Short mmCIF file of C-alpha atoms in Angstrom, two decimals:
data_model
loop_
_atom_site.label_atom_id
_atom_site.label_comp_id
_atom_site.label_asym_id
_atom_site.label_seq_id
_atom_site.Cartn_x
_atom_site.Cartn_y
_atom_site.Cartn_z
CA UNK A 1 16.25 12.84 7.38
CA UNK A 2 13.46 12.33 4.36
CA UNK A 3 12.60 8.84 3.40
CA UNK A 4 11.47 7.32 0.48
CA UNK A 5 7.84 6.05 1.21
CA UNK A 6 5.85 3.48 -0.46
CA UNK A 7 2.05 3.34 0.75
CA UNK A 8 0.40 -0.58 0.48
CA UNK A 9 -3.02 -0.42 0.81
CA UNK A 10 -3.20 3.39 0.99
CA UNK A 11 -7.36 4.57 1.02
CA UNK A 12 -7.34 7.66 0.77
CA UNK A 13 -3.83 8.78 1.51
CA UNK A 14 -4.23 9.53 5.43
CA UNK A 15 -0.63 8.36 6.01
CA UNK A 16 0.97 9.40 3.10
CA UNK A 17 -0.11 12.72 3.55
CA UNK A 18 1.25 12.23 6.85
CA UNK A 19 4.69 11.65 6.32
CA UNK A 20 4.94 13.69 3.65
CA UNK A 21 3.90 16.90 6.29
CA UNK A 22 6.55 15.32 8.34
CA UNK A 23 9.05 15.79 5.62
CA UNK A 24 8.85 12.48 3.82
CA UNK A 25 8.39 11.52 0.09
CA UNK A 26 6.06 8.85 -1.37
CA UNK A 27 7.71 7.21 -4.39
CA UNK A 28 4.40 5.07 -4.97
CA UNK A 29 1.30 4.36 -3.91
CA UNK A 30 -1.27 0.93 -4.44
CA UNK A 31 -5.12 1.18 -3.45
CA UNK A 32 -7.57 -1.38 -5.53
CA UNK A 33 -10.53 0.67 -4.49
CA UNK A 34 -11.64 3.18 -7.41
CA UNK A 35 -13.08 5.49 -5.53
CA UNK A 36 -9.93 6.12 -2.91
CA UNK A 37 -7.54 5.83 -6.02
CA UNK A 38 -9.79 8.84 -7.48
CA UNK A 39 -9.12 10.92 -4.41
CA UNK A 40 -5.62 9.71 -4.06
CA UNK A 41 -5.03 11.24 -7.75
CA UNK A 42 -6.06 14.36 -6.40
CA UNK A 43 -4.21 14.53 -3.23
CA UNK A 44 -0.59 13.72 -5.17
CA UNK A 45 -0.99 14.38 -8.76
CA UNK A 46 2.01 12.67 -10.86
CA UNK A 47 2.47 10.01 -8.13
CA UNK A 48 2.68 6.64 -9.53
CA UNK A 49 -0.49 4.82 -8.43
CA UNK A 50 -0.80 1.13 -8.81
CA UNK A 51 -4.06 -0.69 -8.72
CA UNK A 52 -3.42 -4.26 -6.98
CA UNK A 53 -0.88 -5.35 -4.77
CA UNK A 54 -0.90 -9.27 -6.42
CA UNK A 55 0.44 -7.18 -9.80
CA UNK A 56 2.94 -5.27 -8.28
CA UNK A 57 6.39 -7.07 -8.86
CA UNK A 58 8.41 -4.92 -6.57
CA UNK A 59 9.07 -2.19 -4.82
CA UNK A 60 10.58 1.32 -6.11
CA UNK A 61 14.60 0.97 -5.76
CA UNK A 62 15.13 3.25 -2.73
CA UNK A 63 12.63 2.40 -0.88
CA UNK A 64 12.91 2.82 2.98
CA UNK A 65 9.82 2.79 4.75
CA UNK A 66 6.53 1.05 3.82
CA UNK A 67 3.41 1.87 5.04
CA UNK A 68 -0.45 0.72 5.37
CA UNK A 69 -2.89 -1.52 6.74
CA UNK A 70 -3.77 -4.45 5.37
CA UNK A 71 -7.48 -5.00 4.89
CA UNK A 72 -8.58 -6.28 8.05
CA UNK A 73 -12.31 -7.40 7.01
CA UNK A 74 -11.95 -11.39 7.75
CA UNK A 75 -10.21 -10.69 11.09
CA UNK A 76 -13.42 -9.05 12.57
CA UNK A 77 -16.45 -10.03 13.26
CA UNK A 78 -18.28 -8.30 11.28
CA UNK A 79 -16.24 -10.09 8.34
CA UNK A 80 -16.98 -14.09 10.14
CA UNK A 81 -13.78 -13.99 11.57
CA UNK A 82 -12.21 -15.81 8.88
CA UNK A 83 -8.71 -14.91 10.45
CA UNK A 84 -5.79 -13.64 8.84
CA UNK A 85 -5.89 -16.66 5.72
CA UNK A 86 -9.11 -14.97 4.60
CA UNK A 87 -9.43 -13.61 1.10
CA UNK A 88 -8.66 -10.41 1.86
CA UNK A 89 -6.83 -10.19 4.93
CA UNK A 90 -4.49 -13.25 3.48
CA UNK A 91 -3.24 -9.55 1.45
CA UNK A 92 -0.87 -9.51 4.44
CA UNK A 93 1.26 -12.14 2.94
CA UNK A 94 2.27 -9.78 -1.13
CA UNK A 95 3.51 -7.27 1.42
CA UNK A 96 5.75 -10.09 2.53
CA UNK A 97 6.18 -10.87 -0.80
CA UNK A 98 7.42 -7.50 -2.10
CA UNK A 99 9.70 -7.50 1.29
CA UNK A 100 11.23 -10.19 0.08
CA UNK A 101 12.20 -8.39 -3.37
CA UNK A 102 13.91 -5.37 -1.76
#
C-alpha cells in the first residue's frame, strides 16, 4: 500500500528517499537549511519544498504518514542542554501544530 508522505525537518532527504524506494510518495517536503534544501531540489525535482515549519499552515490533504527529526541541538550537551523548550528543539511543538490541522 503507497502512502502519501510529508517530510518535517527533512536534511537532505535520507528518509524520503527511503520510503519512496519502499514504494511511498512524498507530497512535500520542509528543510530551513539552504544548503540541504539545494540538495533536496536535486534529489526530487518538482517536489514542493517549503522553507520553515512556523510558515507552513498545514499539511497536504492526503497526508498519511509524517516523517523527520526534530532538531535535537538544545537536548544535547553539546547544545547546554537547554531541553526540549529550547529555541530549536521547542520545533517539536509546529509538528504538533500541523497535527492538529489534519
Amino acid at each position: 500500500m503507497q502512502m502519501n508522505v510529508v517530510g518535517l525537518f527533512a536534511g537532505v532527504g535520507g528518509i524520503e528517499l527511503g520510503l519512496e524506494s519502499a514504494g511511498h510518495r512524498t507530497n512535500l517536503i520542509c528543510e530551513i537549511d539552504p544548503a540541504a534544501r539545494a540538495v533536496l531540489r536535486a534529489r526530487f525535482p518538482g517536489l514542493r519544498l517549503h522553507d520553515d515549519i512556523r510558515t507552513l499552515e498545514k499539511l497536504p490533504k492526503g497526508t498519511e504518514l509524517v516523517a523527520g527529526g526534530f532538531p535535537c541541538q538544545d537536548i544535547s550537551q553539546a547544545g547546554g542542554t537547554k531541553g526540549i523548550t529550547g529555541k530549536n528543539s521547542g520545533l517539536v511543538n509546529e509538528v504538533f501544530r500541523l497535527l492538529r490541522t489534519t
